[in-house]
PDB file of C-alpha atoms in Angstrom:
ATOM      1  CA  MET Y   1      -0.037   0.132   0.112  1.00  0.00           C
ATOM      2  CA  LEU Y   2       1.389   3.424  -1.207  1.00  0.00           C
ATOM      3  CA  SER Y   3       1.097   6.365   1.295  1.00  0.00           C
ATOM      4  CA  ILE Y   4       2.967   9.364   2.381  1.00  0.00           C
ATOM      5  CA  SER Y   5       4.941   7.417   4.709  1.00  0.00           C
ATOM      6  CA  ASN Y   6       5.835   5.540   1.726  1.00  0.00           C
ATOM      7  CA  MET Y   7       7.028   8.632  -0.029  1.00  0.00           C
ATOM      8  CA  ARG Y   8       9.201   9.935   2.708  1.00  0.00           C
ATOM      9  CA  ARG Y   9      11.569   6.976   1.733  1.00  0.00           C
ATOM     10  CA  MET Y  10      11.844   8.283  -1.662  1.00  0.00           C
ATOM     11  CA  ASN Y  11      14.410  10.531  -2.514  1.00  0.00           C
ATOM     12  CA  LEU Y  12      12.651  14.236  -2.101  1.00  0.00           C
ATOM     13  CA  ARG Y  13      15.114  15.692  -4.754  1.00  0.00           C
ATOM     14  CA  SER Y  14      13.651  13.809  -7.277  1.00  0.00           C
ATOM     15  CA  VAL Y  15      10.085  14.753  -6.192  1.00  0.00           C
ATOM     16  CA  ASP Y  16       8.405  17.967  -7.041  1.00  0.00           C
ATOM     17  CA  LEU Y  17       5.968  18.813  -4.118  1.00  0.00           C
ATOM     18  CA  ASN Y  18       4.216  21.011  -6.373  1.00  0.00           C
ATOM     19  CA  LEU Y  19       2.819  17.899  -7.912  1.00  0.00           C
ATOM     20  CA  LEU Y  20       0.831  17.334  -4.229  1.00  0.00           C
ATOM     21  CA  VAL Y  21      -0.842  20.523  -4.875  1.00  0.00           C
ATOM     22  CA  VAL Y  22      -2.393  19.640  -8.343  1.00  0.00           C
ATOM     23  CA  PHE Y  23      -3.339  16.224  -6.742  1.00  0.00           C
ATOM     24  CA  ASP Y  24      -5.132  18.081  -4.278  1.00  0.00           C
ATOM     25  CA  SER Y  25      -6.810  20.767  -6.332  1.00  0.00           C
ATOM     26  CA  LEU Y  26      -7.695  17.879  -8.865  1.00  0.00           C
ATOM     27  CA  MET Y  27      -9.364  15.845  -6.082  1.00  0.00           C
ATOM     28  CA  GLN Y  28     -11.342  19.114  -4.976  1.00  0.00           C
ATOM     29  CA  GLU Y  29     -12.499  20.318  -8.306  1.00  0.00           C
ATOM     30  CA  GLY Y  30     -12.771  17.177 -10.347  1.00  0.00           C
ATOM     31  CA  ARG Y  31     -12.006  18.719 -13.622  1.00  0.00           C
ATOM     32  CA  VAL Y  32      -8.449  19.627 -15.173  1.00  0.00           C
ATOM     33  CA  SER Y  33      -9.971  23.115 -16.509  1.00  0.00           C
ATOM     34  CA  ARG Y  34     -11.164  24.069 -13.048  1.00  0.00           C
ATOM     35  CA  THR Y  35      -7.944  22.848 -11.493  1.00  0.00           C
ATOM     36  CA  ALA Y  36      -5.738  25.153 -13.790  1.00  0.00           C
ATOM     37  CA  ASP Y  37      -8.076  27.958 -12.752  1.00  0.00           C
ATOM     38  CA  ARG Y  38      -7.802  27.543  -9.230  1.00  0.00           C
ATOM     39  CA  ILE Y  39      -3.870  27.062  -8.996  1.00  0.00           C
ATOM     40  CA  GLY Y  40      -2.831  29.636 -11.850  1.00  0.00           C
ATOM     41  CA  MET Y  41      -1.626  26.914 -14.286  1.00  0.00           C
ATOM     42  CA  SER Y  42      -2.402  26.230 -17.580  1.00  0.00           C
ATOM     43  CA  GLN Y  43      -4.749  23.317 -18.478  1.00  0.00           C
ATOM     44  CA  PRO Y  44      -1.530  21.293 -20.529  1.00  0.00           C
ATOM     45  CA  ALA Y  45       0.643  22.211 -17.420  1.00  0.00           C
ATOM     46  CA  VAL Y  46      -2.016  20.163 -15.340  1.00  0.00           C
ATOM     47  CA  SER Y  47      -1.959  17.392 -17.282  1.00  0.00           C
ATOM     48  CA  HIS Y  48       1.644  17.021 -17.459  1.00  0.00           C
ATOM     49  CA  ALA Y  49       1.702  17.233 -13.872  1.00  0.00           C
ATOM     50  CA  LEU Y  50      -0.847  14.622 -13.809  1.00  0.00           C
ATOM     51  CA  ASN Y  51       1.283  12.387 -15.721  1.00  0.00           C
ATOM     52  CA  ARG Y  52       4.038  12.794 -13.579  1.00  0.00           C
ATOM     53  CA  LEU Y  53       1.816  11.792 -10.557  1.00  0.00           C
ATOM     54  CA  ARG Y  54       0.785   8.793 -12.446  1.00  0.00           C
ATOM     55  CA  GLY Y  55       4.420   7.801 -13.095  1.00  0.00           C
ATOM     56  CA  HIS Y  56       5.466   8.456  -9.182  1.00  0.00           C
ATOM     57  CA  PHE Y  57       2.613   6.293  -7.878  1.00  0.00           C
ATOM     58  CA  ASN Y  58       2.361   3.864 -10.929  1.00  0.00           C
ATOM     59  CA  ASP Y  59      -1.429   4.183 -10.711  1.00  0.00           C
ATOM     60  CA  PRO Y  60      -3.794   6.069 -13.188  1.00  0.00           C
ATOM     61  CA  LEU Y  61      -5.166   8.183  -9.888  1.00  0.00           C
ATOM     62  CA  PHE Y  62      -8.081   9.933 -11.854  1.00  0.00           C
ATOM     63  CA  VAL Y  63      -9.911   8.351 -14.683  1.00  0.00           C
ATOM     64  CA  ARG Y  64     -11.798  10.682 -17.131  1.00  0.00           C
ATOM     65  CA  THR Y  65     -15.745  10.248 -17.155  1.00  0.00           C
ATOM     66  CA  PRO Y  66     -18.608  12.363 -18.631  1.00  0.00           C
ATOM     67  CA  GLN Y  67     -19.004  13.672 -14.624  1.00  0.00           C
ATOM     68  CA  GLY Y  68     -15.254  14.657 -14.617  1.00  0.00           C
ATOM     69  CA  MET Y  69     -11.826  13.004 -13.152  1.00  0.00           C
ATOM     70  CA  LYS Y  70     -13.226  10.269 -10.939  1.00  0.00           C
ATOM     71  CA  PRO Y  71     -10.293   9.270  -8.465  1.00  0.00           C
ATOM     72  CA  THR Y  72      -9.076   5.881  -8.279  1.00  0.00           C
ATOM     73  CA  SER Y  73      -9.169   3.828  -5.060  1.00  0.00           C
ATOM     74  CA  LEU Y  74      -5.446   4.703  -4.508  1.00  0.00           C
ATOM     75  CA  ALA Y  75      -6.248   8.339  -5.021  1.00  0.00           C
ATOM     76  CA  LEU Y  76      -9.089   8.251  -2.298  1.00  0.00           C
ATOM     77  CA  GLU Y  77      -6.812   6.176  -0.154  1.00  0.00           C
ATOM     78  CA  ILE Y  78      -3.811   9.046   0.042  1.00  0.00           C
ATOM     79  CA  ALA Y  79      -6.083  11.872  -0.592  1.00  0.00           C
ATOM     80  CA  LEU Y  80      -6.070  12.951   3.321  1.00  0.00           C
ATOM     81  CA  ASP Y  81      -2.179  12.199   3.655  1.00  0.00           C
ATOM     82  CA  VAL Y  82      -1.867  14.409   0.623  1.00  0.00           C
ATOM     83  CA  ARG Y  83      -3.922  17.469   2.222  1.00  0.00           C
ATOM     84  CA  SER Y  84      -2.441  16.907   5.680  1.00  0.00           C
ATOM     85  CA  ALA Y  85       1.239  16.807   4.232  1.00  0.00           C
ATOM     86  CA  LEU Y  86       0.411  20.357   2.502  1.00  0.00           C
ATOM     87  CA  GLU Y  87      -0.988  21.731   5.474  1.00  0.00           C
ATOM     88  CA  GLN Y  88       1.839  20.524   7.373  1.00  0.00           C
ATOM     89  CA  ILE Y  89       4.257  22.362   4.690  1.00  0.00           C
ATOM     90  CA  ASP Y  90       2.213  25.423   5.132  1.00  0.00           C
ATOM     91  CA  THR Y  91       2.502  25.461   9.078  1.00  0.00           C
ATOM     92  CA  VAL Y  92       6.410  25.132   8.742  1.00  0.00           C
ATOM     93  CA  PHE Y  93       6.423  28.191   6.312  1.00  0.00           C
ATOM     94  CA  ASP Y  94       4.160  29.951   8.339  1.00  0.00           C
ATOM     95  CA  ARG Y  95       5.497  29.436  11.719  1.00  0.00           C
ATOM     96  CA  ASN Y  96       6.584  32.955  12.083  1.00  0.00           C
ATOM     97  CA  ASN Y  97       3.298  34.404  10.742  1.00  0.00           C
ATOM     98  CA  ASP Y  98      -0.209  34.456  11.913  1.00  0.00           C
ATOM     99  CA  PHE Y  99      -2.694  33.667   9.573  1.00  0.00           C
ATOM    100  CA  ARG Y 100      -4.079  36.601   8.161  1.00  0.00           C
ATOM    101  CA  PRO Y 101      -7.547  36.322   6.848  1.00  0.00           C
ATOM    102  CA  GLU Y 102      -7.801  39.674   5.456  1.00  0.00           C
ATOM    103  CA  GLU Y 103      -5.368  38.934   3.276  1.00  0.00           C
ATOM    104  CA  THR Y 104      -5.604  35.179   2.189  1.00  0.00           C
ATOM    105  CA  GLN Y 105      -6.740  34.171  -0.971  1.00  0.00           C
ATOM    106  CA  ARG Y 106      -7.456  30.923   0.090  1.00  0.00           C
ATOM    107  CA  THR Y 107     -10.466  28.697  -0.962  1.00  0.00           C
ATOM    108  CA  PHE Y 108     -12.339  27.433   1.732  1.00  0.00           C
ATOM    109  CA  THR Y 109     -14.742  24.508   1.172  1.00  0.00           C
ATOM    110  CA  VAL Y 110     -17.602  24.004   3.187  1.00  0.00           C
ATOM    111  CA  GLY Y 111     -19.787  21.001   3.131  1.00  0.00           C
ATOM    112  CA  MET Y 112     -23.724  21.509   4.021  1.00  0.00           C
ATOM    113  CA  SER Y 113     -27.015  20.446   4.035  1.00  0.00           C
ATOM    114  CA  ASP Y 114     -29.820  22.284   2.376  1.00  0.00           C
ATOM    115  CA  TYR Y 115     -31.429  23.111   5.488  1.00  0.00           C
ATOM    116  CA  SER Y 116     -28.129  24.179   7.298  1.00  0.00           C
ATOM    117  CA  GLY Y 117     -27.441  26.535   4.294  1.00  0.00           C
ATOM    118  CA  PHE Y 118     -30.812  28.056   4.734  1.00  0.00           C
ATOM    119  CA  VAL Y 119     -30.136  29.134   8.295  1.00  0.00           C
ATOM    120  CA  LEU Y 120     -26.468  29.881   8.256  1.00  0.00           C
ATOM    121  CA  LEU Y 121     -25.238  30.685   4.607  1.00  0.00           C
ATOM    122  CA  PRO Y 122     -26.385  34.314   4.131  1.00  0.00           C
ATOM    123  CA  SER Y 123     -24.760  35.321   7.390  1.00  0.00           C
ATOM    124  CA  LEU Y 124     -21.641  33.304   6.897  1.00  0.00           C
ATOM    125  CA  LEU Y 125     -21.284  34.898   3.482  1.00  0.00           C
ATOM    126  CA  ARG Y 126     -21.424  38.278   4.875  1.00  0.00           C
ATOM    127  CA  ALA Y 127     -18.848  37.338   7.360  1.00  0.00           C
ATOM    128  CA  PHE Y 128     -16.457  36.163   4.958  1.00  0.00           C
ATOM    129  CA  GLN Y 129     -17.258  39.402   2.994  1.00  0.00           C
ATOM    130  CA  GLU Y 130     -16.253  41.454   6.092  1.00  0.00           C
ATOM    131  CA  LYS Y 131     -13.389  39.459   7.228  1.00  0.00           C
ATOM    132  CA  SER Y 132     -11.604  37.921   4.461  1.00  0.00           C
ATOM    133  CA  PRO Y 133     -12.761  39.762   1.435  1.00  0.00           C
ATOM    134  CA  ASP Y 134     -10.177  37.861  -0.947  1.00  0.00           C
ATOM    135  CA  SER Y 135     -10.948  34.305   0.115  1.00  0.00           C
ATOM    136  CA  VAL Y 136     -13.453  32.279  -1.791  1.00  0.00           C
ATOM    137  CA  LEU Y 137     -16.240  30.291   0.031  1.00  0.00           C
ATOM    138  CA  LEU Y 138     -16.992  27.114  -2.014  1.00  0.00           C
ATOM    139  CA  VAL Y 139     -20.299  25.395  -0.708  1.00  0.00           C
ATOM    140  CA  ARG Y 140     -20.894  21.632  -1.467  1.00  0.00           C
ATOM    141  CA  GLY Y 141     -24.182  19.829  -0.914  1.00  0.00           C
ATOM    142  CA  ILE Y 142     -23.936  16.886   1.867  1.00  0.00           C
ATOM    143  CA  ASN Y 143     -26.036  14.966   3.662  1.00  0.00           C
ATOM    144  CA  ARG Y 144     -25.377  12.424   6.501  1.00  0.00           C
ATOM    145  CA  ASN Y 145     -23.872   9.820   4.152  1.00  0.00           C
ATOM    146  CA  THR Y 146     -21.821  11.730   2.127  1.00  0.00           C
ATOM    147  CA  GLY Y 147     -20.397  14.278   4.536  1.00  0.00           C
ATOM    148  CA  PRO Y 148     -18.052  12.056   6.552  1.00  0.00           C
ATOM    149  CA  ILE Y 149     -16.587  10.483   3.248  1.00  0.00           C
ATOM    150  CA  LEU Y 150     -15.945  13.609   1.725  1.00  0.00           C
ATOM    151  CA  LEU Y 151     -14.336  14.818   5.015  1.00  0.00           C
ATOM    152  CA  ASP Y 152     -12.142  11.681   4.660  1.00  0.00           C
ATOM    153  CA  THR Y 153     -11.145  12.228   1.220  1.00  0.00           C
ATOM    154  CA  ALA Y 154     -10.392  15.992   2.221  1.00  0.00           C
ATOM    155  CA  GLU Y 155     -12.510  17.385  -0.724  1.00  0.00           C
ATOM    156  CA  ILE Y 156     -14.290  19.745   2.220  1.00  0.00           C
ATOM    157  CA  ASP Y 157     -12.693  21.339   5.040  1.00  0.00           C
ATOM    158  CA  ILE Y 158     -15.841  20.892   7.558  1.00  0.00           C
ATOM    159  CA  ALA Y 159     -19.493  19.690   7.278  1.00  0.00           C
ATOM    160  CA  ILE Y 160     -22.479  21.259   8.899  1.00  0.00           C
ATOM    161  CA  GLY Y 161     -25.630  19.230   9.300  1.00  0.00           C
ATOM    162  CA  LEU Y 162     -27.365  16.389  10.855  1.00  0.00           C
ATOM    163  CA  ILE Y 163     -23.647  14.730  10.785  1.00  0.00           C
ATOM    164  CA  THR Y 164     -22.585  11.681  12.596  1.00  0.00           C
ATOM    165  CA  PRO Y 165     -18.849  11.827  13.338  1.00  0.00           C
ATOM    166  CA  ARG Y 166     -16.573   9.224  13.118  1.00  0.00           C
ATOM    167  CA  GLU Y 167     -15.097   9.132  16.462  1.00  0.00           C
ATOM    168  CA  ASP Y 168     -11.833   7.708  15.151  1.00  0.00           C
ATOM    169  CA  ARG Y 169     -10.888  10.592  13.048  1.00  0.00           C
ATOM    170  CA  HIS Y 170     -13.572  13.503  13.462  1.00  0.00           C
ATOM    171  CA  ASN Y 171     -14.382  16.030  15.468  1.00  0.00           C
ATOM    172  CA  ALA Y 172     -17.451  17.956  16.178  1.00  0.00           C
ATOM    173  CA  CYS Y 173     -19.521  20.722  18.147  1.00  0.00           C
ATOM    174  CA  ASN Y 174     -23.093  21.503  18.086  1.00  0.00           C
ATOM    175  CA  LEU Y 175     -23.911  24.614  16.453  1.00  0.00           C
ATOM    176  CA  PHE Y 176     -27.671  24.994  17.193  1.00  0.00           C
ATOM    177  CA  ASN Y 177     -30.724  23.178  18.305  1.00  0.00           C
ATOM    178  CA  GLU Y 178     -34.052  22.552  16.408  1.00  0.00           C
ATOM    179  CA  ARG Y 179     -37.216  20.864  16.483  1.00  0.00           C
ATOM    180  CA  TRP Y 180     -39.567  19.047  14.526  1.00  0.00           C
ATOM    181  CA  VAL Y 181     -42.701  20.541  13.298  1.00  0.00           C
ATOM    182  CA  ALA Y 182     -45.808  19.589  10.777  1.00  0.00           C
ATOM    183  CA  ILE Y 183     -46.838  22.266   7.934  1.00  0.00           C
ATOM    184  CA  CYS Y 184     -49.887  22.240   6.076  1.00  0.00           C
ATOM    185  CA  CYS Y 185     -51.905  24.826   3.554  1.00  0.00           C
ATOM    186  CA  GLU Y 186     -54.273  26.842   5.286  1.00  0.00           C
ATOM    187  CA  THR Y 187     -57.318  25.121   3.166  1.00  0.00           C
ATOM    188  CA  ASN Y 188     -56.075  21.738   4.597  1.00  0.00           C
ATOM    189  CA  PRO Y 189     -58.697  20.328   7.040  1.00  0.00           C
ATOM    190  CA  LEU Y 190     -56.128  19.451   9.366  1.00  0.00           C
ATOM    191  CA  ALA Y 191     -55.285  23.404   9.508  1.00  0.00           C
ATOM    192  CA  SER Y 192     -57.746  24.477  12.046  1.00  0.00           C
ATOM    193  CA  GLU Y 193     -57.469  21.533  14.992  1.00  0.00           C
ATOM    194  CA  PRO Y 194     -54.596  20.285  16.777  1.00  0.00           C
ATOM    195  CA  LEU Y 195     -52.792  17.056  15.223  1.00  0.00           C
ATOM    196  CA  THR Y 196     -53.790  13.730  17.189  1.00  0.00           C
ATOM    197  CA  LEU Y 197     -51.717  10.672  16.614  1.00  0.00           C
ATOM    198  CA  GLU Y 198     -54.192   9.178  14.687  1.00  0.00           C
ATOM    199  CA  SER Y 199     -55.045  12.619  12.353  1.00  0.00           C
ATOM    200  CA  PHE Y 200     -51.243  12.942  11.899  1.00  0.00           C
ATOM    201  CA  ALA Y 201     -50.684   8.997  10.792  1.00  0.00           C
ATOM    202  CA  SER Y 202     -53.585   9.140   8.469  1.00  0.00           C
ATOM    203  CA  ALA Y 203     -52.968  12.196   6.695  1.00  0.00           C
ATOM    204  CA  SER Y 204     -51.241  12.318   3.206  1.00  0.00           C
ATOM    205  CA  HIS Y 205     -47.661  12.724   3.891  1.00  0.00           C
ATOM    206  CA  LEU Y 206     -44.803  14.244   1.880  1.00  0.00           C
ATOM    207  CA  ASN Y 207     -41.711  12.732   2.890  1.00  0.00           C
ATOM    208  CA  VAL Y 208     -38.203  14.393   3.091  1.00  0.00           C
ATOM    209  CA  SER Y 209     -35.191  12.230   2.712  1.00  0.00           C
ATOM    210  CA  THR Y 210     -31.774  13.597   1.537  1.00  0.00           C
ATOM    211  CA  HIS Y 211     -30.964  10.181   1.225  1.00  0.00           C
ATOM    212  CA  GLY Y 212     -33.519   8.466  -0.286  1.00  0.00           C
ATOM    213  CA  GLU Y 213     -35.121   6.745   2.509  1.00  0.00           C
ATOM    214  CA  MET Y 214     -38.734   6.537   2.852  1.00  0.00           C
ATOM    215  CA  THR Y 215     -38.935   6.642   6.720  1.00  0.00           C
ATOM    216  CA  HIS Y 216     -38.411   9.083   9.188  1.00  0.00           C
ATOM    217  CA  HIS Y 217     -37.314   8.276  12.796  1.00  0.00           C
ATOM    218  CA  LEU Y 218     -41.063   9.735  13.830  1.00  0.00           C
ATOM    219  CA  ASP Y 219     -42.133   6.577  12.296  1.00  0.00           C
ATOM    220  CA  GLN Y 220     -40.630   4.637  15.330  1.00  0.00           C
ATOM    221  CA  LEU Y 221     -42.729   6.754  17.544  1.00  0.00           C
ATOM    222  CA  LEU Y 222     -45.910   5.905  15.427  1.00  0.00           C
ATOM    223  CA  SER Y 223     -45.168   2.270  15.644  1.00  0.00           C
ATOM    224  CA  ASP Y 224     -45.079   2.253  19.292  1.00  0.00           C
ATOM    225  CA  HIS Y 225     -48.677   2.975  18.998  1.00  0.00           C
ATOM    226  CA  ALA Y 226     -49.444   0.656  16.199  1.00  0.00           C
ATOM    227  CA  LEU Y 227     -49.652   3.326  13.650  1.00  0.00           C
ATOM    228  CA  ARG Y 228     -47.858   4.305  10.470  1.00  0.00           C
ATOM    229  CA  ARG Y 229     -47.803   7.172   7.953  1.00  0.00           C
ATOM    230  CA  ARG Y 230     -49.280   7.180   4.829  1.00  0.00           C
ATOM    231  CA  VAL Y 231     -46.278   8.561   2.543  1.00  0.00           C
ATOM    232  CA  VAL Y 232     -47.700   9.502  -0.891  1.00  0.00           C
ATOM    233  CA  ALA Y 233     -44.465  11.477  -2.099  1.00  0.00           C
ATOM    234  CA  SER Y 234     -40.920  11.852  -1.236  1.00  0.00           C
ATOM    235  CA  ILE Y 235     -38.488  14.989  -2.147  1.00  0.00           C
ATOM    236  CA  PRO Y 236     -34.890  14.908  -1.440  1.00  0.00           C
ATOM    237  CA  HIS Y 237     -34.642  18.610  -0.303  1.00  0.00           C
ATOM    238  CA  PHE Y 238     -36.326  20.464   2.761  1.00  0.00           C
ATOM    239  CA  LEU Y 239     -36.367  23.785   1.230  1.00  0.00           C
ATOM    240  CA  LEU Y 240     -38.958  22.173  -1.456  1.00  0.00           C
ATOM    241  CA  ALA Y 241     -41.391  21.113   0.838  1.00  0.00           C
ATOM    242  CA  PRO Y 242     -43.282  24.498   1.591  1.00  0.00           C
ATOM    243  CA  LEU Y 243     -43.736  24.903  -2.190  1.00  0.00           C
ATOM    244  CA  VAL Y 244     -45.177  21.326  -2.752  1.00  0.00           C
ATOM    245  CA  ILE Y 245     -47.326  21.648   0.430  1.00  0.00           C
ATOM    246  CA  ARG Y 246     -49.194  24.952  -0.511  1.00  0.00           C
ATOM    247  CA  GLN Y 247     -50.460  23.590  -3.348  1.00  0.00           C
ATOM    248  CA  SER Y 248     -51.531  20.122  -2.249  1.00  0.00           C
ATOM    249  CA  ARG Y 249     -53.496  18.704   0.683  1.00  0.00           C
ATOM    250  CA  MET Y 250     -50.356  16.942   2.153  1.00  0.00           C
ATOM    251  CA  ILE Y 251     -48.620  17.602   5.499  1.00  0.00           C
ATOM    252  CA  ALA Y 252     -44.904  17.604   5.880  1.00  0.00           C
ATOM    253  CA  THR Y 253     -42.349  17.300   9.114  1.00  0.00           C
ATOM    254  CA  VAL Y 254     -39.955  20.046   8.835  1.00  0.00           C
ATOM    255  CA  ALA Y 255     -37.443  22.012  10.926  1.00  0.00           C
ATOM    256  CA  SER Y 256     -39.109  24.865  13.044  1.00  0.00           C
ATOM    257  CA  ARG Y 257     -36.803  27.452  11.698  1.00  0.00           C
ATOM    258  CA  LEU Y 258     -37.910  26.880   8.242  1.00  0.00           C
ATOM    259  CA  ALA Y 259     -41.435  26.641   8.837  1.00  0.00           C
ATOM    260  CA  ALA Y 260     -41.514  29.865  10.559  1.00  0.00           C
ATOM    261  CA  HIS Y 261     -39.741  31.561   7.905  1.00  0.00           C
ATOM    262  CA  GLN Y 262     -42.195  30.093   5.027  1.00  0.00           C
ATOM    263  CA  ALA Y 263     -45.541  29.897   6.792  1.00  0.00           C
ATOM    264  CA  GLU Y 264     -46.481  33.322   5.986  1.00  0.00           C
ATOM    265  CA  ALA Y 265     -44.746  33.625   2.598  1.00  0.00           C
ATOM    266  CA  HIS Y 266     -46.498  30.309   0.988  1.00  0.00           C
ATOM    267  CA  GLY Y 267     -50.014  30.519   3.151  1.00  0.00           C
ATOM    268  CA  LEU Y 268     -49.163  27.576   5.352  1.00  0.00           C
ATOM    269  CA  ARG Y 269     -50.182  26.579   8.744  1.00  0.00           C
ATOM    270  CA  THR Y 270     -47.486  25.400  11.132  1.00  0.00           C
ATOM    271  CA  LYS Y 271     -48.573  22.366  13.667  1.00  0.00           C
ATOM    272  CA  ASP Y 272     -46.986  20.882  16.822  1.00  0.00           C
ATOM    273  CA  LEU Y 273     -46.446  17.224  16.560  1.00  0.00           C
ATOM    274  CA  PRO Y 274     -48.440  15.026  18.460  1.00  0.00           C
ATOM    275  CA  PHE Y 275     -45.553  13.558  20.302  1.00  0.00           C
ATOM    276  CA  PRO Y 276     -43.333  14.927  23.112  1.00  0.00           C
ATOM    277  CA  GLU Y 277     -41.279  17.583  22.004  1.00  0.00           C
ATOM    278  CA  ILE Y 278     -38.416  16.107  19.577  1.00  0.00           C
ATOM    279  CA  ASP Y 279     -35.279  18.014  19.015  1.00  0.00           C
ATOM    280  CA  PHE Y 280     -32.206  17.644  16.931  1.00  0.00           C
ATOM    281  CA  ASN Y 281     -28.616  19.272  16.710  1.00  0.00           C
ATOM    282  CA  ILE Y 282     -27.005  21.005  13.438  1.00  0.00           C
ATOM    283  CA  ALA Y 283     -23.183  20.205  13.987  1.00  0.00           C
ATOM    284  CA  MET Y 284     -20.238  21.154  12.644  1.00  0.00           C
ATOM    285  CA  VAL Y 285     -17.861  18.132  11.961  1.00  0.00           C
ATOM    286  CA  TRP Y 286     -14.152  18.308  10.876  1.00  0.00           C
ATOM    287  CA  HIS Y 287     -11.205  15.766  10.652  1.00  0.00           C
ATOM    288  CA  HIS Y 288      -8.880  15.907  13.248  1.00  0.00           C
ATOM    289  CA  GLN Y 289      -5.702  15.997  11.197  1.00  0.00           C
ATOM    290  CA  THR Y 290      -6.884  19.781  10.622  1.00  0.00           C
ATOM    291  CA  ASN Y 291      -7.357  20.766  14.238  1.00  0.00           C
ATOM    292  CA  LYS Y 292      -4.201  22.607  14.636  1.00  0.00           C
ATOM    293  CA  HIS Y 293      -3.916  24.298  11.221  1.00  0.00           C
ATOM    294  CA  ALA Y 294      -4.671  28.068  11.574  1.00  0.00           C
ATOM    295  CA  ALA Y 295      -6.925  28.667   8.586  1.00  0.00           C
ATOM    296  CA  HIS Y 296      -9.265  25.809   9.718  1.00  0.00           C
ATOM    297  CA  ARG Y 297      -9.200  27.410  13.107  1.00  0.00           C
ATOM    298  CA  TRP Y 298     -10.231  30.639  11.819  1.00  0.00           C
ATOM    299  CA  LEU Y 299     -13.011  28.917   9.702  1.00  0.00           C
ATOM    300  CA  ARG Y 300     -14.340  26.907  12.371  1.00  0.00           C
ATOM    301  CA  SER Y 301     -14.444  30.091  14.707  1.00  0.00           C
ATOM    302  CA  VAL Y 302     -16.556  32.028  12.009  1.00  0.00           C
ATOM    303  CA  VAL Y 303     -18.937  29.518  11.649  1.00  0.00           C
ATOM    304  CA  LEU Y 304     -19.410  29.138  15.474  1.00  0.00           C
ATOM    305  CA  GLU Y 305     -19.680  33.090  15.752  1.00  0.00           C
ATOM    306  CA  VAL Y 306     -22.390  32.811  12.709  1.00  0.00           C
ATOM    307  CA  ALA Y 307     -24.190  29.994  14.474  1.00  0.00           C
ATOM    308  CA  SER Y 308     -24.182  31.803  18.031  1.00  0.00           C
ATOM    309  CA  SER Y 309     -26.662  34.559  16.516  1.00  0.00           C
ATOM    310  CA  VAL Y 310     -29.014  32.227  14.662  1.00  0.00           C
TER     311      VAL Y 310
END
């Protein structure tokens, strides 16, 4: 198995460490053209660097597909080591200089669920524009399954959402607490009365699942009462739910902040669920190898500052 530890045994005079910058950028961008733009090289120069990397590792590393350059299993295996090595090199050269967000031109890559983006992204963008005007904030869509994977392959710097960290290699902190509520249109018969277990279960439900499941953890609570939801449709994004609900007789279970923001705009009613209040946490997760990196610490501090005001 080839990794950065194996590379230490190479004669470093024969290795151009700038090749690792190309590798890391290609992992994040997925296309030669975008990689070239990102690191200020021509596309032929990036392709030449990739060929040299393939020679060093004796592996294709990236395979061209209609969706872009797909990393091989070896590329995925070494991606986090490469990112870590580059950040350690940055730390060595920056040891006598503090990270200066007001001067950096770094690209920060943040993975967010659509709901966490709805709550945090406008304020986070304002904070970036004020504190680090020359940096770039790249946001990638994630869910609870893809977030940890993208952290492990160093394709994102942090993940924000309903994310469960992997304790052996991730750190996490809670950003804010939420609770589930139901929404329905004003003409829905359920709009004028409190929800009961029976009326909730028998209603036509719009399911929301970012990872394709047709179940919700509320289903277990209903099952404890020998009841089950009648799901008639499922969508992948919470932000679509109000638009669908306003034109139907369905109900949907969504986060309370989304319901409060969208209810008046779309003529919706917000209903308390017929269960003891069920809350959940939106968390920020990062790989432990980035714990001490100054730029990452700054990024996490900005996210925490923004989240404290929502």
